[in-house]
XYZ file of C-alpha atoms in Angstrom:
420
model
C 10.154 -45.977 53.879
C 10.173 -45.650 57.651
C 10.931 -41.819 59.066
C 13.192 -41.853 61.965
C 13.499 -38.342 61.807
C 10.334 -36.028 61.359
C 10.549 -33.515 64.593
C 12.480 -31.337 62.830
C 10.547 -30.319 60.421
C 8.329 -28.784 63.616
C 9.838 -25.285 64.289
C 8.331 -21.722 65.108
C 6.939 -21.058 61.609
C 5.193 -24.325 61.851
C 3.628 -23.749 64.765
C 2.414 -19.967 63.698
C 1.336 -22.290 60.793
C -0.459 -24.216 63.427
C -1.832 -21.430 65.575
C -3.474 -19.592 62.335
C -5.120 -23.244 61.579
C -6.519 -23.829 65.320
C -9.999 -22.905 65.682
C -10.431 -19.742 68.414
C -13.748 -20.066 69.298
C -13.950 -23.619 70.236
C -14.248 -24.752 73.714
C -11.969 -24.204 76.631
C -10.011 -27.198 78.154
C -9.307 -27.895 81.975
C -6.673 -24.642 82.764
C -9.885 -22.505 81.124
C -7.507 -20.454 78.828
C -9.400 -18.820 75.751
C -7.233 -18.053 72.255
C -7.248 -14.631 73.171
C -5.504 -14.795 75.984
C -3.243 -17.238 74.969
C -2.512 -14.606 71.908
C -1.273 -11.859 74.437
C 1.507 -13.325 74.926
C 1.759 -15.514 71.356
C 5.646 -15.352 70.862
C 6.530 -16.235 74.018
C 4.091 -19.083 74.333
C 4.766 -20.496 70.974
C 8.802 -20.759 71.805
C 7.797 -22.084 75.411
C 5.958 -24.994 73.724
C 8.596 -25.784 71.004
C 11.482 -26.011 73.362
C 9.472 -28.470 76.260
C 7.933 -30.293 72.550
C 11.725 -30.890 71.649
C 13.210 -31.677 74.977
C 10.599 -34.125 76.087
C 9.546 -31.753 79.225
C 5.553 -31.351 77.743
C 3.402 -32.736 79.678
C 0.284 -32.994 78.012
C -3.029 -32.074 80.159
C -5.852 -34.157 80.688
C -8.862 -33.610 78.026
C -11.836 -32.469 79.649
C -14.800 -34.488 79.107
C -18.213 -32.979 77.809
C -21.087 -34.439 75.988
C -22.920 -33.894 72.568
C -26.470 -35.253 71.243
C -26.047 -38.509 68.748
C -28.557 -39.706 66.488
C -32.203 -38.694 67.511
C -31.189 -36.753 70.156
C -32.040 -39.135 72.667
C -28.345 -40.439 73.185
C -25.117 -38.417 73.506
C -21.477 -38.546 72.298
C -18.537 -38.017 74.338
C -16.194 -35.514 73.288
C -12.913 -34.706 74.972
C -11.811 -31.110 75.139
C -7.921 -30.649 75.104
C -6.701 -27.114 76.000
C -5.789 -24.678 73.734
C -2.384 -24.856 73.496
C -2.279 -28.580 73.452
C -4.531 -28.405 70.509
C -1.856 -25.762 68.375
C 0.702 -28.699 69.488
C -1.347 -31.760 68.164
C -2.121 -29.654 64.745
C 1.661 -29.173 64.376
C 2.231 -33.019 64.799
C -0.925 -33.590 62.717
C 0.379 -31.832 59.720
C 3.866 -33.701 59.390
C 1.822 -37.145 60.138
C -0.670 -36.139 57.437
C 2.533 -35.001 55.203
C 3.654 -38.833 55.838
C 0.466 -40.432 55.137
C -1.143 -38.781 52.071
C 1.042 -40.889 50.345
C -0.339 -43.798 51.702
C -3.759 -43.548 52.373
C -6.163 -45.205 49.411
C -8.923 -43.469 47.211
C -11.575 -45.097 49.262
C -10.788 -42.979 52.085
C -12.704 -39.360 52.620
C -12.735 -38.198 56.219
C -10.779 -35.682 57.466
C -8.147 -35.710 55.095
C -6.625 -32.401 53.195
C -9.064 -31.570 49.660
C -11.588 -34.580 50.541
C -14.887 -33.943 51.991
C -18.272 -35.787 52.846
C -19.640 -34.408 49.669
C -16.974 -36.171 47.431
C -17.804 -39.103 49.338
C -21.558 -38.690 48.430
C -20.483 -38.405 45.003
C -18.373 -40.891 44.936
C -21.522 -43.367 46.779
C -24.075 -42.250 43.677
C -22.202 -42.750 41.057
C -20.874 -46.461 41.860
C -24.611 -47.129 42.509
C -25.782 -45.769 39.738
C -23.287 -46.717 37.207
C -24.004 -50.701 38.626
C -27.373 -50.253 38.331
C -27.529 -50.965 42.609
C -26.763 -54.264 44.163
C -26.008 -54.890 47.823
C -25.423 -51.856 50.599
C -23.365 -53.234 53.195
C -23.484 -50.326 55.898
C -21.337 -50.503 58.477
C -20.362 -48.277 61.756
C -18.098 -49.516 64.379
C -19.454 -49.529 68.210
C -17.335 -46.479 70.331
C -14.266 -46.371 66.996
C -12.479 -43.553 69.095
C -13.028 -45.037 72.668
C -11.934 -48.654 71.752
C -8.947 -47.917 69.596
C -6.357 -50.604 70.897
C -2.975 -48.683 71.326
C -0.943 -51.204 70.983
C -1.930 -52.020 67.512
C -1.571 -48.350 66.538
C 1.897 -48.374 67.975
C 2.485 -50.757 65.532
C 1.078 -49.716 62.716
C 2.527 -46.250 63.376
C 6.411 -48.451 63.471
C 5.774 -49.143 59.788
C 5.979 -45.252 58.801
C 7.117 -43.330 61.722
C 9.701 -44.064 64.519
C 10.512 -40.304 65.303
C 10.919 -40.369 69.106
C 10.057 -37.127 69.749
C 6.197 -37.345 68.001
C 6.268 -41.199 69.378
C 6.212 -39.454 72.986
C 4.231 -37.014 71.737
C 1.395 -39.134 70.817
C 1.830 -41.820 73.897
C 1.544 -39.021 76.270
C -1.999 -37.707 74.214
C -3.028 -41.183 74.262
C -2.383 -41.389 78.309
C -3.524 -38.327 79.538
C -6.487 -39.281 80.858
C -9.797 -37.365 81.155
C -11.474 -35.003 83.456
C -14.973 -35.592 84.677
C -16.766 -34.595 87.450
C -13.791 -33.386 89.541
C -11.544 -36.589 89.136
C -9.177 -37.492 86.053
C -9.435 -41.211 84.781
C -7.015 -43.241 83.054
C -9.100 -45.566 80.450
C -6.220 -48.228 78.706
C -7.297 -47.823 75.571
C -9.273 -45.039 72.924
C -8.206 -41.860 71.653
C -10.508 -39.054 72.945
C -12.854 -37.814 69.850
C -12.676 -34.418 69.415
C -8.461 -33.714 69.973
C -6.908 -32.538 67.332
C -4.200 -35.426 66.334
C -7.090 -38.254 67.251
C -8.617 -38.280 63.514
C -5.356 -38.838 61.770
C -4.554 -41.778 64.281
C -8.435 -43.021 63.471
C -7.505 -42.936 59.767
C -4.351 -44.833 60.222
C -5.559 -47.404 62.470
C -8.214 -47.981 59.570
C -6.138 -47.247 57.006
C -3.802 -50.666 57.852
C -7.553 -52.826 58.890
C -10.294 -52.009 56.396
C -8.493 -50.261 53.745
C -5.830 -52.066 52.514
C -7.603 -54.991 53.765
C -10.508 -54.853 51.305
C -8.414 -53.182 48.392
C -5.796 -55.425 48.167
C -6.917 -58.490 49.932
C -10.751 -59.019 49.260
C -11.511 -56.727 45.968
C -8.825 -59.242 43.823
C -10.426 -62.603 45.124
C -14.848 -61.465 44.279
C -15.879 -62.144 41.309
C -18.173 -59.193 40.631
C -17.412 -55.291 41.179
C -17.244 -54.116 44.380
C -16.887 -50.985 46.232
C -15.690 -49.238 49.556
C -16.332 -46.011 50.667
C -15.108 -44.730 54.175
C -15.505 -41.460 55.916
C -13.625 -41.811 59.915
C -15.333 -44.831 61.129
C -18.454 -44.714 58.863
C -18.409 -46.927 56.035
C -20.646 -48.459 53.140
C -19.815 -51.274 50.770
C -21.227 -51.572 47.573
C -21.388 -55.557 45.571
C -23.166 -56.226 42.059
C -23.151 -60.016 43.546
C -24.716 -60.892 46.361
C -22.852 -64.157 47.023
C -19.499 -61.097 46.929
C -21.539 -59.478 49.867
C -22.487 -62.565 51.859
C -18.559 -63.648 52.091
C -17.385 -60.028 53.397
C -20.375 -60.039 55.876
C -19.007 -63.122 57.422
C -15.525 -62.308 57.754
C -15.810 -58.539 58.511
C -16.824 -59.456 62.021
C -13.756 -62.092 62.650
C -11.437 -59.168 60.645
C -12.430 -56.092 63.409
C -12.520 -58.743 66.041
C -8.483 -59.446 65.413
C -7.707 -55.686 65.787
C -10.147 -54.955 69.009
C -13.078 -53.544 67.125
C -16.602 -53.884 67.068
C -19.377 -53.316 64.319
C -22.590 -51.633 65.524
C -25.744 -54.030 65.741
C -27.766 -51.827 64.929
C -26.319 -50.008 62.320
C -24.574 -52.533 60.381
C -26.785 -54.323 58.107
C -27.082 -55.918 54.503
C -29.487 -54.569 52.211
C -30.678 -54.980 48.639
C -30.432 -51.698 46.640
C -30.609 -52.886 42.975
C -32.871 -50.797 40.439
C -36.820 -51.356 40.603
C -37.588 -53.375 37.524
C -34.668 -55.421 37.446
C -35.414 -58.042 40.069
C -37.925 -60.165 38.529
C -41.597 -60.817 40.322
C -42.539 -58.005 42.560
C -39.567 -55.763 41.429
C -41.501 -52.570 40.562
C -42.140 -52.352 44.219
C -39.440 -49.503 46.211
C -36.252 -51.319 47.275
C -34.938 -50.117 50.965
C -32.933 -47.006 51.681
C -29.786 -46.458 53.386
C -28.679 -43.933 55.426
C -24.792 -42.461 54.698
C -23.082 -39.106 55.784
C -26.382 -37.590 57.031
C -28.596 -38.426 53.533
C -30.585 -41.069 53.149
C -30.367 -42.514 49.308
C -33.188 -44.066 47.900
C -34.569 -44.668 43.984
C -36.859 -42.971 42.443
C -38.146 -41.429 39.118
C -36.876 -38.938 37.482
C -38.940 -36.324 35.453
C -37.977 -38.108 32.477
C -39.510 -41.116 33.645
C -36.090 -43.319 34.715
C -35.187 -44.701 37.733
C -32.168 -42.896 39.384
C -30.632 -42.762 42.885
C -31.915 -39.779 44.941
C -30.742 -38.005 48.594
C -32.558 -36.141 50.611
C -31.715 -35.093 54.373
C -32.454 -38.184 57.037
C -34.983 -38.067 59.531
C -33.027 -37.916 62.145
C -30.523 -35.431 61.253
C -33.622 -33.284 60.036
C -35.204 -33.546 63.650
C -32.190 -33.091 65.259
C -31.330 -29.947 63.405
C -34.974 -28.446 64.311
C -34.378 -29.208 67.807
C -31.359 -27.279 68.453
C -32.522 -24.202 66.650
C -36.094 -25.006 68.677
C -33.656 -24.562 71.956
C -31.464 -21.748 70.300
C -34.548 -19.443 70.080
C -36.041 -20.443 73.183
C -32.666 -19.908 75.266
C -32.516 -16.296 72.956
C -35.963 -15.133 72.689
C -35.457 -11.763 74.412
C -32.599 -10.664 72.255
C -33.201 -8.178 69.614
C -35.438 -9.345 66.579
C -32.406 -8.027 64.786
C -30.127 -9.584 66.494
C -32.215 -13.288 66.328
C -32.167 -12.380 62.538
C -28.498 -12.274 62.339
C -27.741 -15.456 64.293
C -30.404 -17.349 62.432
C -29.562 -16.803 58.843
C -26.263 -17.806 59.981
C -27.950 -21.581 60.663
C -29.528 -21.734 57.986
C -26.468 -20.981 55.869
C -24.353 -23.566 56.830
C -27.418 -26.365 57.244
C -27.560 -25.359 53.186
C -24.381 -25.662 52.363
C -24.244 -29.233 53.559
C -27.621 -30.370 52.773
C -28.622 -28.392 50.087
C -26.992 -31.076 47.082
C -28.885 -31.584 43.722
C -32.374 -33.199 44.539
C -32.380 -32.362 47.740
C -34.291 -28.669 47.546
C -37.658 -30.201 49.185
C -36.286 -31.031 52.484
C -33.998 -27.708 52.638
C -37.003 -25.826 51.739
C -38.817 -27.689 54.111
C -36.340 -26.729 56.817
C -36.446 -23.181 56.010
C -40.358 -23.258 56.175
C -40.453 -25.011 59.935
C -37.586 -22.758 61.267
C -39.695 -19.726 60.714
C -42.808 -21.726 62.479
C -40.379 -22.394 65.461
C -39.061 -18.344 65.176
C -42.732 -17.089 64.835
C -43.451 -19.362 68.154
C -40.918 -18.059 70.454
C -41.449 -14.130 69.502
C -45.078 -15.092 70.499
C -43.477 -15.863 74.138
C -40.721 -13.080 74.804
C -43.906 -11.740 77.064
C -47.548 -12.435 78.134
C -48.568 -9.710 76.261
C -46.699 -10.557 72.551
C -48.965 -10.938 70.025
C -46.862 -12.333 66.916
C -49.599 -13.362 65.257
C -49.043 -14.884 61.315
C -50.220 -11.441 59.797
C -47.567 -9.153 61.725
C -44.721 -12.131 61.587
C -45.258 -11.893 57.591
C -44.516 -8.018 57.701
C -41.848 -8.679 59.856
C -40.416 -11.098 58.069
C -40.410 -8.986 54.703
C -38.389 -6.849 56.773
C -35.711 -9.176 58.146
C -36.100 -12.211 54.889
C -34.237 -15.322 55.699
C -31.478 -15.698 52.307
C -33.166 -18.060 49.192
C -30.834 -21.379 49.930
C -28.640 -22.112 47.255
C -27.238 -25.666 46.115
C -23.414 -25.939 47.913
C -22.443 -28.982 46.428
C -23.804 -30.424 42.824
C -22.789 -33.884 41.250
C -23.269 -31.812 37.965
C -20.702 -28.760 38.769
C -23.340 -26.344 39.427
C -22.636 -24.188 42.112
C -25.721 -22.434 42.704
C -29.081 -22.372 41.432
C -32.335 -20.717 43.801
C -34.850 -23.278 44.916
């Protein structure tokens, strides 16, 4: 069914709706207006926006470009900034899109989508491996998914579902806003700036209509062995018993992303075999490769009882990564109260847990904890030339301000906590 008719459903309790949903603390975009501000006035500004959203008269601001460390650190993303109350108005359009699209969107499909989450995904990824014993890991990221995004083919897709004109203009006028760098605006012709609100709904439809349905309803019926996709925003892995399954998607993937303007990484795309050790004949006892997915890196191993079983445990360079920003964190905060460190600390570590911290996983988070205190201890040692926070007086302190015991978040098994 194609919607003609959607804008409606957008009206002042939606966009409270909106408002409560939009994140306060998050960056400010070109006209520098913080939540609060934009709060003093909330009534007023919310039946402002409506009324120029319905009569075609908003003119959506320019996103203001800022950048954010990828990978090892080394490289960095860009992320465009929209302002504040642009981002209330893209959550309002977001939520009727996503009230369109649930319906559509497949199984195979995690990222930012309403009850999904990286950690189903992970699930999801272990137990197709281990219920096929392994086979072939096809990982796969697309080269700059957000920056590349052909918007003519999204126009299209979006004609199948949606032909309300007032979110149509909506979205053309996010799409054509342009960006803000170094003093100038820029125009680029095609993309979707990562990091707006409405741009990872459009991501998921644009892949929604070429990978998706693609591989579900086109590929999966024509292999002859079980095969798997799993998808979170533009990172992907595929999962074949047969190798002669994976072979034939690996040469048509390319010509398939070419058709719709994409690219797939060098680098990070890549064929592997992932099968259980012990079941490949001559030399099979030896460690198969590992793969990296959502931040884990999944590998086989032995259990306690002896059996080979899929395992995850934080990658190397999300580990390094995450030790380097706390490494600048306490070197940019050294002179604040030990108290006050304490606080802001245990608040990292909490939410590094409660991602990392799955089943199996409780050597690296420990780990973590252990060289985050090192990295503490260090920069109390250099608040002055005259500190002294030698490993005897950092252990008293520390009794006196502990760091919390990390506790499992997520658990293939149901189990919601459990200490280290």
């Amino acid at each position: 069914m194609v919607w003609s008719t959607l804008s409606h459903h957008i009206d002042l309790e939606l966009l409270r709706e909106a408002y409560r949903l939009t994140r306060k603390d998050g960056a400010v975009g070109v006209d520098g207006q913080t939540a609060s501000e934009y709060r003093k006035k909330l009534e007023d500004n919310l039946h402002d926006l409506l009324n120029r959203f319905k009569s075609g008269t908003y003119k959506a601001p320019p996103v203001r470009r800022s950048y954010v460390p990828k990978g090892d650190g080394t490289r960095v993303r860009p992320i465009g900034i929209p302002t504040f109350e642009d981002k209330v108005l893209q959550r309002a359009v977001a939520m009727v899109l996503e009230a369109v699209y649930e319906q559509d969107f497949l199984d195979c499909s995690y990222g930012f989508r309403p009850d999904r989450s990286a950690h189903q995904a992970l699930d999801e990824l272990w137990g197709c491996t281990t219920k096929m014993g392994g086979g072939y890991i096809l990982e796969m990221d697309i080269a700059k998914c957000f920056d590349i995004l052909d918007r003519s083919h999204l126009r299209n897709f979006l004609d199948k579902r949606v032909r309300d004109g007032v979110i149509r203009k909506a979205i053309d006028k996010w799409m054509k806003a342009g960006v803000f760098e170094e003093g100038t605006v820029k125009h680029p012709g095609t993309g979707t700036p990562q990091g707006g609100v409405i741009s990872p709904i459009l991501m998921n439809i644009y892949l929604h209509e070429v990978l998706d349905k693609w591989f579900e309803r086109d590929v999966k019926p024509r292999l002859s062995e079980e095969a798997h996709l799993i998808r979170y925003a533009d990172d992907a892995v595929f999962v074949f018993y047969s190798k002669s399954d994976a072979d034939r998607v690996v040469s048509v993937l390319p010509k398939r992303f070419r058709r719709y303007a994409l690219t797939l990484h060098p680098e990070k795309t890549r064929l592997i075999k992932f099968t259980r050790p012990g079941t490949g004949g001559k030399g099979s006892e030896s460690y198969p490769s590992s793969f990296n997915f959502l931040g884990f890196t999944h590998y086989w191993d032995r259990a306690r009882n002896g059996k080979w079983v899929v395992k995850r445990k934080t990658a190397k360079d999300r580990f390094g990564r995450a030790l380097k920003r706390i490494a600048l964190w306490c070197r940019k905060h050294r002179h604040l109260s030990v108290k006050e460190q304490h606080t802001i600390l245990v608040r990292k570590l909490r939410g590094h847990s409660q991602y990392y911290y799955i089943r199996g996983n409780s050597s690296s988070v420990g780990r973590f904890y252990h060289e985050v205190r090192a990295i503490w201890r260090k920069w109390l040692n250099r608040r002055s030339q005259r500190s002294r926070m030698n490993w005897e007086r950092f252990t008293r302190l520390r009794k006196r301000y502990p760091f919390p015991t990390p506790r499992i978040g997520h658990s293939i098994y149901s189990c919601s906590e459990a200490s280290v």
